[in-house]
XYZ file of C-alpha atoms in Angstrom:
772
model
C 97.817 78.360 84.942
C 100.175 81.227 85.373
C 100.581 82.476 88.944
C 99.966 86.090 89.936
C 103.289 86.028 91.844
C 106.822 85.969 90.526
C 108.950 83.006 91.533
C 111.250 83.318 94.549
C 114.189 82.897 92.233
C 113.024 85.843 90.129
C 112.401 87.890 93.275
C 115.925 87.207 94.496
C 117.275 88.487 91.207
C 115.154 91.612 91.429
C 117.632 94.027 92.988
C 115.308 97.062 92.825
C 112.683 95.218 94.870
C 115.246 94.113 97.439
C 116.639 97.631 97.737
C 113.152 99.060 98.275
C 112.426 96.464 100.952
C 115.779 96.921 102.711
C 115.652 100.716 102.968
C 111.979 100.792 103.923
C 112.637 98.255 106.686
C 115.657 100.201 107.968
C 113.797 103.513 108.097
C 110.658 102.126 109.713
C 112.487 100.018 112.309
C 114.415 103.090 113.477
C 111.239 105.202 113.636
C 109.413 102.446 115.485
C 112.234 102.001 118.003
C 112.302 105.718 118.911
C 108.477 105.925 118.867
C 108.587 108.753 116.362
C 105.095 107.937 115.200
C 103.432 108.115 118.623
C 101.521 111.369 117.850
C 100.083 109.890 114.666
C 99.226 106.669 116.472
C 97.423 108.731 119.111
C 95.359 110.308 116.335
C 94.631 106.866 114.825
C 93.568 105.551 118.221
C 91.379 108.571 118.960
C 89.676 108.115 115.597
C 89.080 104.432 116.380
C 87.695 105.386 119.795
C 85.276 107.745 118.092
C 83.989 104.871 115.984
C 83.489 102.804 119.158
C 81.768 105.636 121.029
C 79.857 104.361 124.086
C 78.579 105.706 127.435
C 79.982 105.088 130.910
C 78.415 102.427 133.109
C 77.098 104.938 135.658
C 78.592 102.931 138.546
C 81.234 105.614 139.164
C 80.104 109.102 140.134
C 82.085 112.348 140.169
C 81.480 114.955 142.859
C 83.021 118.137 141.544
C 84.567 121.022 143.405
C 83.072 123.438 140.911
C 82.556 127.186 140.650
C 79.450 126.950 142.875
C 81.583 125.391 145.594
C 84.127 128.182 145.389
C 81.391 130.782 145.531
C 79.687 129.131 148.545
C 82.837 128.840 150.645
C 84.637 132.008 149.601
C 87.239 130.214 147.499
C 88.653 126.738 147.130
C 90.869 126.678 150.263
C 87.921 126.032 152.542
C 88.051 124.295 155.931
C 88.619 120.579 156.166
C 85.587 120.454 158.419
C 83.585 120.898 155.232
C 85.467 117.914 153.665
C 84.558 115.955 156.795
C 80.910 116.943 156.381
C 81.097 115.885 152.727
C 82.311 112.411 153.706
C 79.455 111.927 156.160
C 76.951 113.215 153.608
C 78.253 110.850 150.899
C 77.887 107.749 153.013
C 74.561 108.984 154.308
C 73.443 109.100 150.646
C 74.471 105.455 150.207
C 77.923 105.774 148.596
C 79.917 102.569 148.640
C 83.436 104.039 148.655
C 84.890 107.538 148.352
C 88.103 108.503 146.527
C 89.692 111.930 146.758
C 91.586 113.347 143.803
C 93.614 115.263 146.380
C 96.663 114.429 148.500
C 95.982 116.385 151.742
C 99.738 116.702 152.343
C 99.706 120.181 153.876
C 98.880 121.099 157.471
C 95.969 123.448 158.188
C 94.091 124.399 161.356
C 94.665 121.545 163.831
C 90.979 121.459 164.818
C 89.948 121.239 161.167
C 92.508 118.505 160.483
C 91.302 116.613 163.536
C 87.702 116.860 162.365
C 88.682 115.531 158.941
C 90.703 112.677 160.505
C 87.730 111.813 162.700
C 85.481 111.575 159.628
C 88.023 109.306 157.933
C 88.133 107.142 161.055
C 84.354 106.873 161.172
C 84.412 105.338 157.686
C 87.677 103.466 158.001
C 88.660 101.513 154.874
C 86.001 103.143 152.701
C 87.715 106.455 152.033
C 90.907 106.710 149.952
C 93.172 109.707 149.652
C 95.523 110.523 146.815
C 99.322 110.458 146.523
C 101.863 111.530 143.898
C 105.350 110.302 143.119
C 107.809 111.154 140.350
C 109.075 108.400 138.052
C 111.287 105.826 139.742
C 114.327 106.884 137.706
C 114.031 110.585 138.695
C 116.880 112.114 140.688
C 116.036 113.576 144.118
C 112.761 111.708 144.058
C 110.246 113.155 146.563
C 106.952 111.452 147.271
C 103.889 113.591 148.016
C 101.764 111.736 150.571
C 98.830 112.581 152.870
C 99.766 113.799 156.364
C 100.610 111.003 158.802
C 97.529 111.955 160.810
C 95.366 111.022 157.832
C 97.414 108.003 156.724
C 96.713 106.358 160.098
C 92.975 106.223 159.442
C 92.703 106.158 155.601
C 94.775 104.415 152.883
C 96.155 106.364 149.988
C 96.247 105.467 146.306
C 98.347 106.747 143.415
C 97.088 109.660 141.324
C 100.005 109.413 138.885
C 99.367 109.812 135.188
C 100.729 111.622 132.187
C 100.152 113.006 128.716
C 101.543 111.736 125.434
C 103.443 114.125 123.091
C 101.419 117.158 121.997
C 98.848 116.200 124.663
C 96.959 114.088 122.132
C 96.163 111.414 124.697
C 96.699 110.538 128.358
C 97.801 107.521 130.349
C 97.433 106.307 133.936
C 99.329 103.857 136.118
C 98.209 100.504 137.402
C 100.379 100.893 140.537
C 103.330 102.931 141.825
C 105.944 102.644 144.565
C 105.463 104.653 147.750
C 107.518 104.221 150.893
C 109.214 101.240 149.286
C 106.064 99.257 148.542
C 103.763 98.834 145.533
C 100.552 100.821 145.895
C 97.573 100.541 143.475
C 96.377 103.552 141.559
C 93.003 105.128 142.247
C 91.558 103.536 139.085
C 92.977 100.111 140.020
C 91.444 100.411 143.534
C 88.040 101.371 142.155
C 88.228 98.330 139.812
C 89.431 96.255 142.824
C 92.622 95.195 141.079
C 95.624 94.268 143.247
C 98.902 96.099 142.826
C 100.444 93.632 140.355
C 102.797 95.737 138.229
C 104.164 99.241 137.988
C 103.309 100.348 134.474
C 101.215 102.808 132.534
C 98.101 101.867 130.584
C 95.912 103.737 128.123
C 92.331 104.125 129.329
C 89.548 103.225 126.938
C 88.763 106.653 125.541
C 85.838 105.283 123.563
C 83.921 105.786 126.839
C 82.591 109.321 126.594
C 83.569 111.389 129.640
C 80.444 113.530 129.355
C 78.360 110.450 130.228
C 79.894 110.059 133.711
C 77.290 111.092 136.319
C 78.466 114.331 137.992
C 77.108 116.255 141.013
C 78.210 119.456 142.732
C 80.091 119.356 146.011
C 77.562 121.876 147.327
C 74.539 119.687 146.510
C 76.055 116.741 148.366
C 76.763 118.818 151.493
C 73.308 120.373 151.326
C 71.665 116.972 150.842
C 69.795 118.068 147.718
C 70.831 115.160 145.476
C 68.169 113.078 143.747
C 67.137 110.114 145.871
C 69.383 107.082 145.198
C 71.841 109.056 143.071
C 74.815 107.703 145.051
C 73.403 104.454 146.355
C 75.945 101.657 145.907
C 78.206 103.849 143.776
C 81.928 104.565 143.995
C 82.423 108.319 144.273
C 85.395 110.319 142.997
C 85.762 113.755 144.582
C 87.929 116.246 142.729
C 88.235 119.747 141.286
C 86.137 120.403 138.184
C 86.315 124.192 138.088
C 88.447 125.551 135.210
C 89.796 128.077 137.710
C 91.785 125.300 139.386
C 93.572 124.500 136.091
C 93.346 120.752 136.573
C 92.004 120.433 133.023
C 93.502 118.338 130.200
C 92.548 117.639 126.573
C 91.419 114.364 125.041
C 91.372 114.337 121.248
C 87.884 114.426 119.678
C 86.273 114.766 123.171
C 87.407 118.135 124.518
C 89.026 119.333 127.745
C 88.117 117.709 131.060
C 89.129 117.820 134.695
C 91.653 115.246 135.841
C 89.132 113.514 138.095
C 87.294 112.250 134.998
C 90.466 110.606 133.751
C 90.577 108.412 136.864
C 86.898 107.617 136.373
C 87.469 106.484 132.771
C 90.511 104.501 133.934
C 88.393 102.707 136.512
C 85.671 101.988 133.919
C 88.379 100.517 131.675
C 89.945 98.310 134.343
C 86.571 96.964 135.382
C 86.290 95.481 131.861
C 89.798 94.014 131.994
C 93.453 94.908 132.111
C 94.558 96.741 128.939
C 97.448 95.259 127.009
C 99.853 97.178 124.816
C 101.367 95.025 122.081
C 103.321 97.949 120.696
C 104.383 98.305 117.088
C 106.081 94.980 116.324
C 103.020 92.726 115.639
C 101.462 95.151 113.102
C 104.928 95.685 111.655
C 105.253 91.941 111.111
C 101.912 91.923 109.257
C 103.061 94.886 107.181
C 106.308 93.104 106.328
C 104.401 90.011 105.127
C 102.004 92.136 103.048
C 104.937 94.117 101.638
C 106.646 90.923 100.515
C 103.400 89.747 98.936
C 103.070 93.084 97.148
C 106.633 92.984 95.829
C 106.210 89.402 94.632
C 102.981 90.246 92.801
C 103.271 90.076 89.039
C 99.772 91.195 88.127
C 98.249 94.589 88.812
C 95.111 92.908 90.165
C 97.189 91.025 92.749
C 98.895 94.227 93.853
C 95.558 96.037 94.206
C 94.152 93.103 96.171
C 97.156 93.285 98.511
C 96.590 97.019 99.039
C 92.926 96.352 99.852
C 93.963 93.640 102.300
C 96.445 96.010 103.956
C 93.825 98.744 104.302
C 91.394 96.282 105.864
C 94.096 94.973 108.219
C 95.402 98.339 109.439
C 91.948 99.912 109.694
C 89.833 97.038 110.973
C 92.137 94.876 113.076
C 93.166 97.647 115.544
C 89.473 98.447 116.110
C 88.769 94.805 116.861
C 91.776 94.539 119.195
C 90.846 97.779 120.956
C 87.438 96.290 121.729
C 89.413 93.538 123.522
C 91.477 96.172 125.404
C 94.536 95.456 123.266
C 96.359 98.484 121.869
C 98.734 98.380 118.917
C 100.796 101.097 117.234
C 100.312 100.945 113.475
C 102.321 103.951 112.312
C 105.568 102.034 111.537
C 103.515 99.311 109.811
C 101.463 101.767 107.749
C 104.607 103.705 106.859
C 106.415 100.515 105.793
C 103.592 99.328 103.558
C 103.008 102.833 102.190
C 106.657 103.133 101.145
C 106.647 99.630 99.665
C 103.358 100.081 97.802
C 104.244 103.532 96.459
C 107.731 102.555 95.353
C 106.479 99.170 94.198
C 103.765 100.739 92.039
C 106.313 103.133 90.589
C 108.638 100.231 89.873
C 105.734 98.256 88.390
C 104.964 101.158 86.055
C 108.599 101.261 84.986
C 108.642 97.494 84.501
C 105.336 97.623 82.626
C 106.801 100.234 80.299
C 109.906 98.105 79.865
C 107.795 95.020 79.123
C 105.133 96.676 76.955
C 105.103 97.633 73.287
C 104.187 101.311 73.177
C 102.458 100.999 69.803
C 99.903 98.393 70.905
C 100.141 98.088 74.713
C 100.733 94.367 74.238
C 103.612 92.657 76.077
C 106.867 92.891 74.168
C 109.738 90.450 73.702
C 111.236 91.338 77.093
C 108.026 90.038 78.674
C 108.097 86.994 76.393
C 111.622 86.069 77.500
C 110.734 86.519 81.174
C 107.406 84.689 81.111
C 107.547 81.917 78.546
C 110.885 80.174 78.910
C 109.211 76.747 79.158
C 106.885 77.110 76.168
C 107.137 74.002 73.949
C 106.420 76.007 70.801
C 107.341 79.566 69.851
C 105.458 80.992 66.873
C 106.345 84.232 65.111
C 103.562 85.910 63.110
C 105.016 87.926 60.236
C 102.774 90.811 59.127
C 103.971 90.861 55.572
C 102.286 94.040 54.350
C 102.205 95.980 57.630
C 104.474 98.751 56.325
C 102.304 99.241 53.233
C 99.138 99.433 55.344
C 100.599 101.945 57.794
C 102.023 104.060 54.973
C 98.628 104.259 53.261
C 96.929 105.951 56.223
C 97.455 109.598 57.164
C 97.022 108.789 60.873
C 98.497 106.100 63.131
C 96.386 102.951 62.836
C 98.921 100.427 64.125
C 97.307 100.105 67.563
C 93.853 99.486 66.072
C 95.273 96.982 63.584
C 97.232 95.006 66.187
C 94.285 95.003 68.577
C 92.019 93.610 65.853
C 94.567 90.889 65.157
C 94.616 90.075 68.871
C 90.802 89.929 68.926
C 90.765 87.461 66.060
C 93.489 85.510 67.812
C 91.133 85.178 70.792
C 88.197 84.314 68.525
C 90.261 81.424 67.212
C 90.277 80.015 70.755
C 93.857 80.859 71.733
C 94.065 81.742 75.436
C 97.844 82.293 75.467
C 99.341 85.787 75.531
C 100.175 87.498 72.264
C 103.465 89.441 72.303
C 104.362 92.361 70.027
C 107.944 92.779 68.855
C 109.599 94.930 66.219
C 109.453 92.139 63.637
C 105.851 91.089 64.228
C 103.746 89.247 66.763
C 104.803 86.257 68.839
C 102.909 83.453 70.459
C 104.357 81.237 73.219
C 102.128 78.275 72.444
C 101.599 75.744 75.233
C 100.933 72.938 72.728
C 103.636 70.939 70.969
C 103.811 70.907 67.195
C 101.232 68.479 65.799
C 98.865 68.056 62.876
C 96.142 69.751 64.914
C 98.330 72.774 65.679
C 99.395 73.164 62.059
C 95.799 72.866 60.918
C 94.902 75.466 63.524
C 97.556 77.807 62.103
C 96.068 77.313 58.669
C 92.659 78.295 60.013
C 94.151 81.250 61.893
C 95.848 82.364 58.702
C 92.495 82.382 56.915
C 90.851 84.215 59.781
C 93.526 86.936 59.749
C 93.216 87.182 55.970
C 89.635 88.427 56.255
C 89.403 92.192 55.542
C 90.038 94.432 58.541
C 88.042 97.649 58.900
C 90.237 100.613 59.842
C 88.177 103.778 59.987
C 86.237 104.029 56.754
C 88.589 101.730 54.858
C 88.956 97.969 54.617
C 92.408 96.408 54.331
C 93.665 92.884 53.676
C 96.445 91.587 55.905
C 99.003 89.074 54.662
C 100.592 86.857 57.311
C 103.066 84.006 57.575
C 104.050 81.909 60.582
C 107.462 80.808 61.760
C 107.587 77.924 64.238
C 110.334 76.864 66.630
C 109.879 73.789 68.835
C 113.477 73.182 69.968
C 112.913 73.462 73.729
C 116.572 72.693 74.542
C 117.722 76.083 73.222
C 117.584 79.512 74.960
C 114.328 81.370 74.401
C 116.014 84.374 72.789
C 117.577 82.065 70.236
C 114.231 80.378 69.629
C 112.546 83.752 69.070
C 115.182 84.592 66.452
C 114.679 81.193 64.804
C 110.913 81.609 64.682
C 111.347 85.107 63.223
C 113.701 83.801 60.547
C 111.315 80.995 59.667
C 108.402 83.448 59.379
C 110.423 85.613 56.999
C 111.319 82.574 54.912
C 107.654 81.537 54.799
C 106.747 85.067 53.671
C 109.349 85.003 50.880
C 108.102 81.610 49.747
C 104.472 82.774 49.942
C 103.768 79.941 52.389
C 101.492 79.921 55.428
C 104.073 78.580 57.840
C 107.594 77.271 58.061
C 108.967 75.086 60.837
C 112.462 75.908 62.023
C 114.734 72.902 62.059
C 117.593 73.153 64.530
C 119.672 71.193 62.068
C 119.110 73.644 59.236
C 122.057 72.315 57.301
C 120.198 69.033 56.941
C 116.840 70.550 56.009
C 117.307 70.301 52.273
C 118.576 66.723 52.443
C 115.632 65.784 54.701
C 113.117 67.060 52.132
C 114.974 65.263 49.361
C 115.047 62.122 51.463
C 111.337 62.467 52.202
C 110.439 62.890 48.549
C 112.850 60.159 47.561
C 110.943 57.864 49.877
C 107.539 58.936 48.595
C 107.164 56.230 45.983
C 108.336 53.551 48.433
C 105.992 54.953 51.070
C 103.081 54.636 48.670
C 103.967 51.064 47.742
C 104.732 49.949 51.322
C 101.583 51.376 52.886
C 103.271 54.115 54.904
C 101.087 56.504 52.971
C 97.413 55.665 53.263
C 94.021 57.266 52.878
C 91.598 58.228 55.643
C 87.967 59.195 55.063
C 85.866 61.849 56.725
C 82.109 61.259 56.311
C 79.853 63.922 54.788
C 76.235 64.089 55.980
C 73.285 65.227 53.850
C 71.359 67.477 56.196
C 68.018 67.029 54.451
C 67.934 63.213 54.898
C 70.336 62.891 57.831
C 72.333 60.278 55.961
C 76.022 59.801 55.228
C 76.137 60.463 51.490
C 79.800 60.968 50.887
C 83.329 61.004 52.206
C 86.433 63.127 51.725
C 89.646 61.208 50.980
C 92.537 62.611 53.059
C 96.131 61.458 52.686
C 98.138 60.327 55.726
C 101.791 59.289 56.153
C 103.175 57.250 59.042
C 106.925 57.711 58.713
C 108.852 54.811 60.309
C 111.396 57.106 61.991
C 109.503 60.263 62.935
C 105.997 58.914 63.179
C 102.919 60.612 61.659
C 103.822 63.533 59.426
C 101.660 66.574 59.028
C 99.976 66.506 55.603
C 101.074 70.096 55.173
C 104.680 68.997 55.565
C 104.843 66.423 52.830
C 102.129 67.868 50.548
C 103.992 71.190 50.400
C 107.242 69.309 49.847
C 105.567 67.229 47.134
C 104.420 70.399 45.357
C 107.885 71.908 45.671
C 109.622 68.787 44.342
C 107.071 67.978 41.626
C 105.794 64.900 43.447
C 102.241 66.118 43.872
C 101.002 64.266 40.785
C 102.153 60.857 42.088
C 100.548 61.567 45.458
C 97.285 62.797 43.894
C 96.900 59.819 41.556
C 97.598 57.432 44.444
C 94.864 59.023 46.550
C 92.467 59.073 43.588
C 93.137 55.418 42.811
C 92.719 54.349 46.445
C 89.563 56.440 46.839
C 87.974 54.966 43.708
C 88.926 51.432 44.779
C 87.321 51.903 48.193
C 84.283 53.660 46.716
C 83.646 50.788 44.344
C 83.899 48.374 47.280
C 81.449 50.359 49.360
C 78.985 50.766 46.514
C 79.151 47.044 45.835
C 78.210 46.501 49.469
C 75.101 48.585 48.947
C 76.242 51.962 50.253
C 75.164 54.807 47.972
C 78.088 57.155 48.495
C 80.249 59.646 46.652
C 83.848 60.511 47.275
C 85.766 63.815 47.242
C 89.466 63.976 46.374
C 91.650 67.064 46.872
C 93.216 68.474 43.749
C 96.166 70.859 43.952
C 95.942 73.816 41.539
C 99.315 72.694 40.189
C 97.628 69.551 38.889
C 95.595 71.702 36.492
C 98.862 72.264 34.618
C 99.245 68.508 34.024
C 98.516 67.883 30.345
C 97.154 64.368 30.817
C 95.133 65.108 33.955
C 91.743 64.720 32.309
C 92.727 61.506 30.510
C 94.113 59.890 33.669
C 91.003 60.788 35.646
C 88.771 59.324 32.946
C 90.916 56.170 32.739
C 90.752 55.698 36.537
C 86.966 56.040 36.504
C 86.655 53.459 33.757
C 89.104 51.064 35.404
C 87.237 51.016 38.693
C 83.781 51.118 37.143
C 82.777 54.131 39.167
C 80.180 56.601 37.938
C 81.903 59.948 37.357
C 78.953 61.735 38.996
C 79.943 60.116 42.311
C 83.381 61.748 42.277
C 84.113 65.322 43.307
C 87.476 66.984 42.842
C 88.058 69.673 45.509
C 90.415 72.363 44.238
C 92.456 73.391 47.291
C 94.566 76.482 48.033
C 93.431 77.996 44.750
C 95.716 81.053 44.981
C 95.677 83.026 41.735
C 93.875 80.240 39.921
C 92.692 82.408 37.068
C 96.312 83.258 36.355
C 97.213 79.648 35.506
C 97.216 79.306 31.686
C 94.416 77.049 30.460
C 93.052 76.327 33.940
C 89.462 77.173 32.980
C 89.698 74.930 29.932
C 91.135 72.057 31.987
C 88.330 72.381 34.508
C 85.727 72.420 31.747
C 87.208 69.230 30.299
C 87.088 67.586 33.714
C 83.424 68.532 34.020
C 82.859 67.009 30.607
C 83.971 63.621 31.934
C 81.092 63.810 34.420
C 83.043 64.482 37.614
C 82.043 67.351 39.850
C 84.293 70.224 40.832
C 84.273 71.933 44.243
C 85.733 75.273 45.301
C 87.412 74.473 48.604
C 88.044 77.004 51.427
C 85.414 79.383 50.045
C 85.464 82.800 51.710
C 89.210 83.008 52.365
C 92.126 84.110 50.258
C 91.093 84.304 46.599
C 88.125 81.927 46.939
C 85.645 84.741 46.465
C 82.686 85.795 44.333
C 84.765 86.018 41.161
C 85.674 82.351 41.428
C 82.103 81.387 42.203
C 80.964 83.147 39.061
C 83.716 82.126 36.632
C 84.832 78.628 37.615
C 82.775 75.726 36.273
C 82.088 74.284 39.731
C 79.215 72.201 41.065
C 79.889 72.720 44.742
C 81.060 75.376 47.163
C 82.814 74.306 50.351
C 82.597 77.038 53.009
C 85.812 77.299 55.015
C 85.786 76.119 58.629
C 86.745 79.587 59.923
C 83.200 80.746 59.103
C 81.500 77.602 60.414
C 83.131 76.762 63.751
C 81.520 79.626 65.702
C 78.553 80.208 63.389
C 76.057 80.054 66.258
C 77.911 82.836 68.134
C 79.349 85.051 65.382
C 76.720 87.276 63.795
C 79.049 88.445 61.000
C 79.841 84.873 59.971
C 76.147 84.028 60.088
C 75.372 86.840 57.660
C 78.172 85.756 55.293
C 77.176 82.087 55.365
C 73.489 82.908 54.768
C 74.447 85.113 51.809
C 76.799 82.451 50.415
C 74.088 79.793 50.630
C 71.606 82.011 48.827
C 74.034 82.967 46.054
C 75.368 79.455 45.601
C 71.885 77.913 45.391
C 70.738 80.549 42.891
C 73.793 79.710 40.780
C 72.907 76.020 40.985
C 75.748 75.024 43.316
C 75.374 72.759 46.309
C 77.027 73.875 49.537
C 79.198 71.897 51.949
C 80.054 73.250 55.406
C 83.289 71.929 56.890
C 84.490 72.275 60.448
C 81.184 71.482 62.173
C 82.117 70.899 65.816
C 78.955 71.447 67.861
C 75.264 70.666 67.664
C 74.175 74.284 67.689
C 76.081 74.958 64.451
C 74.686 71.801 62.857
C 71.110 72.715 63.687
C 71.635 76.253 62.410
C 73.104 75.012 59.125
C 70.083 72.807 58.566
C 67.776 75.727 59.279
C 69.719 77.913 56.812
C 69.316 75.281 54.067
C 72.897 74.055 53.840
C 73.166 70.842 51.817
C 76.030 68.844 53.340
C 78.074 69.037 56.543
C 81.299 67.477 57.743
C 83.395 67.958 60.837
C 84.589 66.455 64.101
C 81.064 66.515 65.569
C 80.018 63.917 62.988
C 83.295 62.048 62.606
C 87.037 62.577 62.429
C 88.938 61.216 59.424
C 88.988 57.439 59.922
C 90.432 54.380 58.126
C 88.197 52.495 55.709
C 87.419 49.588 58.106
C 86.150 52.071 60.694
C 84.076 53.796 58.033
C 82.495 50.472 57.071
C 81.612 49.833 60.721
C 80.072 53.284 60.917
C 78.032 52.707 57.774
C 76.876 49.230 58.802
C 76.218 50.030 62.433
C 72.472 50.259 62.793
C 72.893 52.776 65.581
C 74.941 55.128 63.450
C 72.036 56.689 61.529
C 70.162 57.127 64.786
C 73.127 58.891 66.278
C 73.330 61.238 63.316
C 69.592 61.865 63.384
C 69.801 62.709 67.079
C 72.425 65.327 66.400
C 70.692 67.166 63.578
C 67.012 66.638 64.305
């Protein structure tokens, strides 16, 4: 099975892919290092927070110095005695701890300050004041701390925080340095975290600030709060009036007072300490996905990689954020976006380079890149393509090639079909064998069936060129297969096998034919038999004699190889008479053993030109004592049979001897209605291309049903060859076909095996099981 990824070796040779990867990496690493994508990451994070929208716990309460407070006390610079009263009121209402979002660094009325300090002392360790400090690296660093008077009776905690670029988000500190020591932030103190490290963290902005319980400073002082509103709660006191300008934006939430930021920070830290993994982990994932994308050969694999990247960059940060882990995905998204965009563009260019524009099939560039290890390269020469295209006013090449490809698939070929300037090409994964050559013969007949283009039907003439020399470069093999296909077309042959030693081709054929007589005498050439089953009685009633040759040096030869050579070198008569003699000998033996059988022998159309054909057939029948009615001569590859002088007369004389004649390969080539009507035949043999998929191909079913009806009305019996599954066999019986043969029933077998089959008591049962 072909992989959806290119090999690493091919990837290394792909300079455009490497250039895309290199420049994308360089750009994104620089942008990640300088945090150029922080604003976009803030937007991504805010969008994720919106998806995770949830309320605050309610354990932290805000007491706001709001507009009502300013109105009550004549402004916001009111006496610290009022702050003192607030503290007493808060603890009277059950507050657990109180945190001021205020430093109290300035000196006011001494009596007021003393009153405030006294209130702090009364609740020692439960009230926390605020403090500010600039970043540690700032020059002239000045810390803003509560007055010493207040620091003696109340601890202070850091109020430091900051905004990200464009104020799209905000951050707080876990701890800061004051007076040379590490001091927790307000949010850390509320969450009861020790001062472990001096760093910023991003609060969990999925907690909606509007859900934090909030009460007015005035209501607390007046004691008008709902009962239990502050019981056991931590209270943050800070300005909430817009007049005080302590208001900051949070994307997708709005603008809020700074005191709420500390509240959200505390809510966050109570759930755990946020971690910031930065941009490198997502960037590593993006790099891996980018490599996978660039290695992808198929469009489906590339689209699957894009889907995986979308799921990773959209879903994984949301999951991590729920675990208080923040990641920056902008460099990763940018890297994969560049790679995928440029990769898709490159893929389109490569697809164009590897695709035939006329048919959208892969071209020879794709063939060379994909099929270097194919054991067999087959060129399909479309002999009359130019004439077909010239006869149509519009472009029909795409439709024609696509129909050829469809029939190629119908024939059971799963390999890719390639379209070059000189025809079609097939990188076959099977070595050259009798089965493959027989398959090409069937494919040739399938392609020869009329093709409907618009309102016209055209006949396509094809020839095959075959190259199986795997030790040669693929480009050279393609040229060899093309040359062989052209030679087959000139010779009006179905296929021609390219021989790497072309200079010895002629001598090999001469040697083969020179050995023919010896091969017949020595037993190298022998006869196999394929049983024929009468569907009506479910019995084996006949057998087809098929010639075989086991060459001592090259092993079994394809019948097409030496039969074609025999016809070319006028040796077909010797071969035919040998097969006829052997078939009659074996038939007489079988009939003597009690088997009521007939035998079919193939007869080349060239034999009809033999003057003594009829006499030699009659003499052979008499010599073996075989009834002529038990012998059928199957006229094969009939070509332009009616053009052979005296052929009709020769056939009539053969019929006069009592033998039966059969039109082989009916339905393909010239074996059509004219031959059925004019030739003196007893039998019609429907070609396997119409039978093999009869139970699935409606068109073939219609043709076979019509052939059966016509043949029976003309008094011909019908044989179906190529039966390979039970469904076809059952359908043929239902249609009224007379005889069937094919691999489902039996392959061609030697005579001893045929005798075992005939004498085996289980054999008839097996046949009956199949066709009942």
